[in-house]
PDB file of C-alpha atoms in Angstrom:
ATOM      1  CA  MET A   1       8.819 191.030-177.906  1.00  0.00           C
ATOM      2  CA  ARG A   2       5.708 191.527-175.944  1.00  0.00           C
ATOM      3  CA  ARG A   3       3.419 190.950-178.931  1.00  0.00           C
ATOM      4  CA  ARG A   4       5.175 187.684-179.789  1.00  0.00           C
ATOM      5  CA  THR A   5       4.814 186.442-176.234  1.00  0.00           C
ATOM      6  CA  LEU A   6       1.083 187.262-176.199  1.00  0.00           C
ATOM      7  CA  THR A   7       0.601 185.537-179.563  1.00  0.00           C
ATOM      8  CA  PHE A   8       2.486 182.474-178.344  1.00  0.00           C
ATOM      9  CA  ILE A   9       0.486 182.296-175.097  1.00  0.00           C
ATOM     10  CA  SER A  10      -2.788 182.732-177.043  1.00  0.00           C
ATOM     11  CA  LEU A  11      -1.854 179.959-179.461  1.00  0.00           C
ATOM     12  CA  LEU A  12      -0.809 177.717-176.571  1.00  0.00           C
ATOM     13  CA  ILE A  13      -4.082 178.264-174.689  1.00  0.00           C
ATOM     14  CA  GLY A  14      -6.094 177.838-177.906  1.00  0.00           C
ATOM     15  CA  SER A  15      -4.359 174.556-178.727  1.00  0.00           C
ATOM     16  CA  ILE A  16      -4.936 173.298-175.152  1.00  0.00           C
ATOM     17  CA  PHE A  17      -8.656 174.084-175.472  1.00  0.00           C
ATOM     18  CA  LEU A  18      -8.723 172.456-178.916  1.00  0.00           C
ATOM     19  CA  VAL A  19      -7.106 169.232-177.649  1.00  0.00           C
ATOM     20  CA  TYR A  20      -9.292 169.110-174.540  1.00  0.00           C
ATOM     21  CA  GLY A  21     -12.445 169.856-176.572  1.00  0.00           C
ATOM     22  CA  THR A  22     -11.610 167.156-179.096  1.00  0.00           C
ATOM     23  CA  TYR A  23     -11.064 164.677-176.278  1.00  0.00           C
ATOM     24  CA  ARG A  24     -14.409 165.572-174.617  1.00  0.00           C
ATOM     25  CA  VAL A  25     -16.297 165.393-177.935  1.00  0.00           C
ATOM     26  CA  SER A  26     -14.873 161.952-178.746  1.00  0.00           C
ATOM     27  CA  GLU A  27     -15.665 160.741-175.221  1.00  0.00           C
ATOM     28  CA  THR A  28     -19.259 161.988-175.530  1.00  0.00           C
ATOM     29  CA  LYS A  29     -19.569 160.438-178.981  1.00  0.00           C
ATOM     30  CA  GLU A  30     -18.430 157.035-177.650  1.00  0.00           C
ATOM     31  CA  ARG A  31     -20.887 157.204-174.746  1.00  0.00           C
ATOM     32  CA  ILE A  32     -23.783 158.083-177.081  1.00  0.00           C
ATOM     33  CA  LEU A  33     -22.798 155.294-179.470  1.00  0.00           C
ATOM     34  CA  ARG A  34     -22.594 152.796-176.588  1.00  0.00           C
ATOM     35  CA  GLU A  35     -26.080 153.790-175.339  1.00  0.00           C
ATOM     36  CA  TYR A  36     -27.461 153.601-178.887  1.00  0.00           C
ATOM     37  CA  MET A  37     -26.104 150.080-179.314  1.00  0.00           C
ATOM     38  CA  ARG A  38     -27.595 149.008-175.956  1.00  0.00           C
ATOM     39  CA  HIS A  39     -30.938 150.415-177.082  1.00  0.00           C
ATOM     40  CA  LYS A  40     -30.757 148.560-180.411  1.00  0.00           C
ATOM     41  CA  GLU A  41     -29.841 145.316-178.614  1.00  0.00           C
ATOM     42  CA  PHE A  42     -32.823 145.796-176.281  1.00  0.00           C
ATOM     43  CA  LEU A  43     -35.160 146.329-179.251  1.00  0.00           C
ATOM     44  CA  TYR A  44     -33.758 143.221-180.931  1.00  0.00           C
ATOM     45  CA  LEU A  45     -34.301 141.121-177.808  1.00  0.00           C
ATOM     46  CA  ILE A  46     -37.836 142.480-177.350  1.00  0.00           C
ATOM     47  CA  GLY A  47     -38.621 141.596-180.960  1.00  0.00           C
ATOM     48  CA  GLY A  48     -37.627 137.973-180.380  1.00  0.00           C
ATOM     49  CA  VAL A  49     -39.974 137.475-177.447  1.00  0.00           C
ATOM     50  CA  GLU A  50     -43.099 135.583-178.308  1.00  0.00           C
ATOM     51  CA  ARG A  51     -46.184 137.384-177.054  1.00  0.00           C
ATOM     52  CA  LYS A  52     -48.600 135.356-174.993  1.00  0.00           C
ATOM     53  CA  ARG A  53     -52.121 135.176-176.281  1.00  0.00           C
ATOM     54  CA  ARG A  54     -55.035 136.566-174.334  1.00  0.00           C
ATOM     55  CA  ALA A  55     -56.945 133.798-172.578  1.00  0.00           C
ATOM     56  CA  ASP A  56     -60.587 133.088-173.328  1.00  0.00           C
ATOM     57  CA  GLU A  57     -62.837 130.291-172.126  1.00  0.00           C
ATOM     58  CA  ALA A  58     -62.585 128.220-175.306  1.00  0.00           C
ATOM     59  CA  SER A  59     -58.784 128.306-175.556  1.00  0.00           C
ATOM     60  CA  VAL A  60     -58.348 127.416-171.874  1.00  0.00           C
ATOM     61  CA  ARG A  61     -60.885 124.580-172.183  1.00  0.00           C
ATOM     62  CA  ASN A  62     -59.070 123.238-175.277  1.00  0.00           C
ATOM     63  CA  LEU A  63     -55.725 123.355-173.455  1.00  0.00           C
ATOM     64  CA  LEU A  64     -57.104 121.444-170.485  1.00  0.00           C
ATOM     65  CA  GLU A  65     -58.839 118.859-172.667  1.00  0.00           C
ATOM     66  CA  ASP A  66     -55.669 118.330-174.703  1.00  0.00           C
ATOM     67  CA  PHE A  67     -53.885 117.703-171.408  1.00  0.00           C
ATOM     68  CA  GLY A  68     -56.568 115.217-170.371  1.00  0.00           C
ATOM     69  CA  VAL A  69     -58.058 117.215-167.505  1.00  0.00           C
ATOM     70  CA  GLU A  70     -61.784 117.780-167.157  1.00  0.00           C
ATOM     71  CA  PRO A  71     -62.457 121.196-165.583  1.00  0.00           C
ATOM     72  CA  GLU A  72     -65.271 121.554-163.073  1.00  0.00           C
ATOM     73  CA  ARG A  73     -65.882 125.190-163.985  1.00  0.00           C
ATOM     74  CA  ILE A  74     -64.484 127.750-166.432  1.00  0.00           C
ATOM     75  CA  SER A  75     -65.820 131.281-166.215  1.00  0.00           C
ATOM     76  CA  MET A  76     -64.845 134.786-167.252  1.00  0.00           C
ATOM     77  CA  THR A  77     -64.049 137.222-164.406  1.00  0.00           C
ATOM     78  CA  ASP A  78     -62.708 140.764-164.169  1.00  0.00           C
ATOM     79  CA  LEU A  79     -59.141 139.489-163.773  1.00  0.00           C
ATOM     80  CA  GLY A  80     -59.287 136.892-166.546  1.00  0.00           C
ATOM     81  CA  VAL A  81     -60.539 133.344-166.952  1.00  0.00           C
ATOM     82  CA  GLU A  82     -61.178 131.451-163.717  1.00  0.00           C
ATOM     83  CA  VAL A  83     -60.581 127.704-163.945  1.00  0.00           C
ATOM     84  CA  VAL A  84     -61.552 125.182-161.272  1.00  0.00           C
ATOM     85  CA  VAL A  85     -60.403 121.569-161.527  1.00  0.00           C
ATOM     86  CA  LYS A  86     -61.996 119.252-158.972  1.00  0.00           C
ATOM     87  CA  GLU A  87     -59.402 116.484-158.657  1.00  0.00           C
ATOM     88  CA  LEU A  88     -55.943 116.718-160.177  1.00  0.00           C
ATOM     89  CA  ASP A  89     -53.270 114.134-159.454  1.00  0.00           C
ATOM     90  CA  TRP A  90     -50.077 115.491-157.917  1.00  0.00           C
ATOM     91  CA  ARG A  91     -48.017 114.031-160.761  1.00  0.00           C
ATOM     92  CA  LEU A  92     -49.947 116.040-163.372  1.00  0.00           C
ATOM     93  CA  PHE A  93     -50.003 119.305-161.419  1.00  0.00           C
ATOM     94  CA  PRO A  94     -46.494 120.657-162.348  1.00  0.00           C
ATOM     95  CA  GLU A  95     -46.924 119.722-166.010  1.00  0.00           C
ATOM     96  CA  LEU A  96     -50.318 121.440-166.138  1.00  0.00           C
ATOM     97  CA  ILE A  97     -48.857 124.624-164.664  1.00  0.00           C
ATOM     98  CA  LYS A  98     -45.995 124.517-167.167  1.00  0.00           C
ATOM     99  CA  ARG A  99     -48.351 124.148-170.139  1.00  0.00           C
ATOM    100  CA  VAL A 100     -50.667 126.907-168.938  1.00  0.00           C
ATOM    101  CA  GLU A 101     -47.725 129.276-168.373  1.00  0.00           C
ATOM    102  CA  GLU A 102     -46.393 128.583-171.874  1.00  0.00           C
ATOM    103  CA  ARG A 103     -49.590 129.948-173.437  1.00  0.00           C
ATOM    104  CA  PHE A 104     -51.089 132.321-170.877  1.00  0.00           C
ATOM    105  CA  GLN A 105     -50.206 134.382-167.840  1.00  0.00           C
ATOM    106  CA  ILE A 106     -51.246 132.958-164.467  1.00  0.00           C
ATOM    107  CA  ILE A 107     -52.689 135.705-162.263  1.00  0.00           C
ATOM    108  CA  SER A 108     -53.541 133.602-159.203  1.00  0.00           C
ATOM    109  CA  LEU A 109     -53.164 129.940-158.287  1.00  0.00           C
ATOM    110  CA  GLU A 110     -54.604 127.975-155.406  1.00  0.00           C
ATOM    111  CA  ALA A 111     -54.200 124.211-154.948  1.00  0.00           C
ATOM    112  CA  VAL A 112     -55.619 122.402-151.928  1.00  0.00           C
ATOM    113  CA  ASP A 113     -55.334 118.713-151.052  1.00  0.00           C
ATOM    114  CA  ASN A 114     -58.008 117.987-148.453  1.00  0.00           C
ATOM    115  CA  THR A 115     -57.820 114.216-148.953  1.00  0.00           C
ATOM    116  CA  GLY A 116     -54.147 113.756-148.120  1.00  0.00           C
ATOM    117  CA  ARG A 117     -53.785 111.412-151.121  1.00  0.00           C
ATOM    118  CA  GLY A 118     -52.274 113.870-153.595  1.00  0.00           C
ATOM    119  CA  ARG A 119     -55.573 114.789-155.272  1.00  0.00           C
ATOM    120  CA  PHE A 120     -55.661 118.574-155.570  1.00  0.00           C
ATOM    121  CA  ARG A 121     -58.595 120.910-156.078  1.00  0.00           C
ATOM    122  CA  VAL A 122     -57.073 123.620-158.228  1.00  0.00           C
ATOM    123  CA  ARG A 123     -58.416 127.133-158.731  1.00  0.00           C
ATOM    124  CA  MET A 124     -56.492 129.477-161.000  1.00  0.00           C
ATOM    125  CA  VAL A 125     -57.101 132.697-162.851  1.00  0.00           C
ATOM    126  CA  VAL A 126     -55.299 133.096-166.177  1.00  0.00           C
ATOM    127  CA  ARG A 127     -55.058 136.055-168.496  1.00  0.00           C
TER     128      ARG A 127
END
């Protein structure tokens, strides 16, 4: 009688550990699969992002001339390409910023209207 009881208790404890272990393994497997799928989705989204080109003096000058703006000065600095536009109408300013941001990264931007007539002197550094 005693041997049967010990065998039964051993089988009962073993089956409890087996069920609990199976549950923990499946839970861990689901968590790993979920993280793997999030990682794959992230890689897919990164692959779809269009990389911005590196700015150089010629490409920035071409962009400004296509927009119809004559730059006062374009020069290469440590941070990127510095662009100075002497007089830019306030109506063109947002569109210019939008077009520059589509192609390059704006590092710094300064726009001052000393005339009070909406004619800005713009200084920006793009990379």
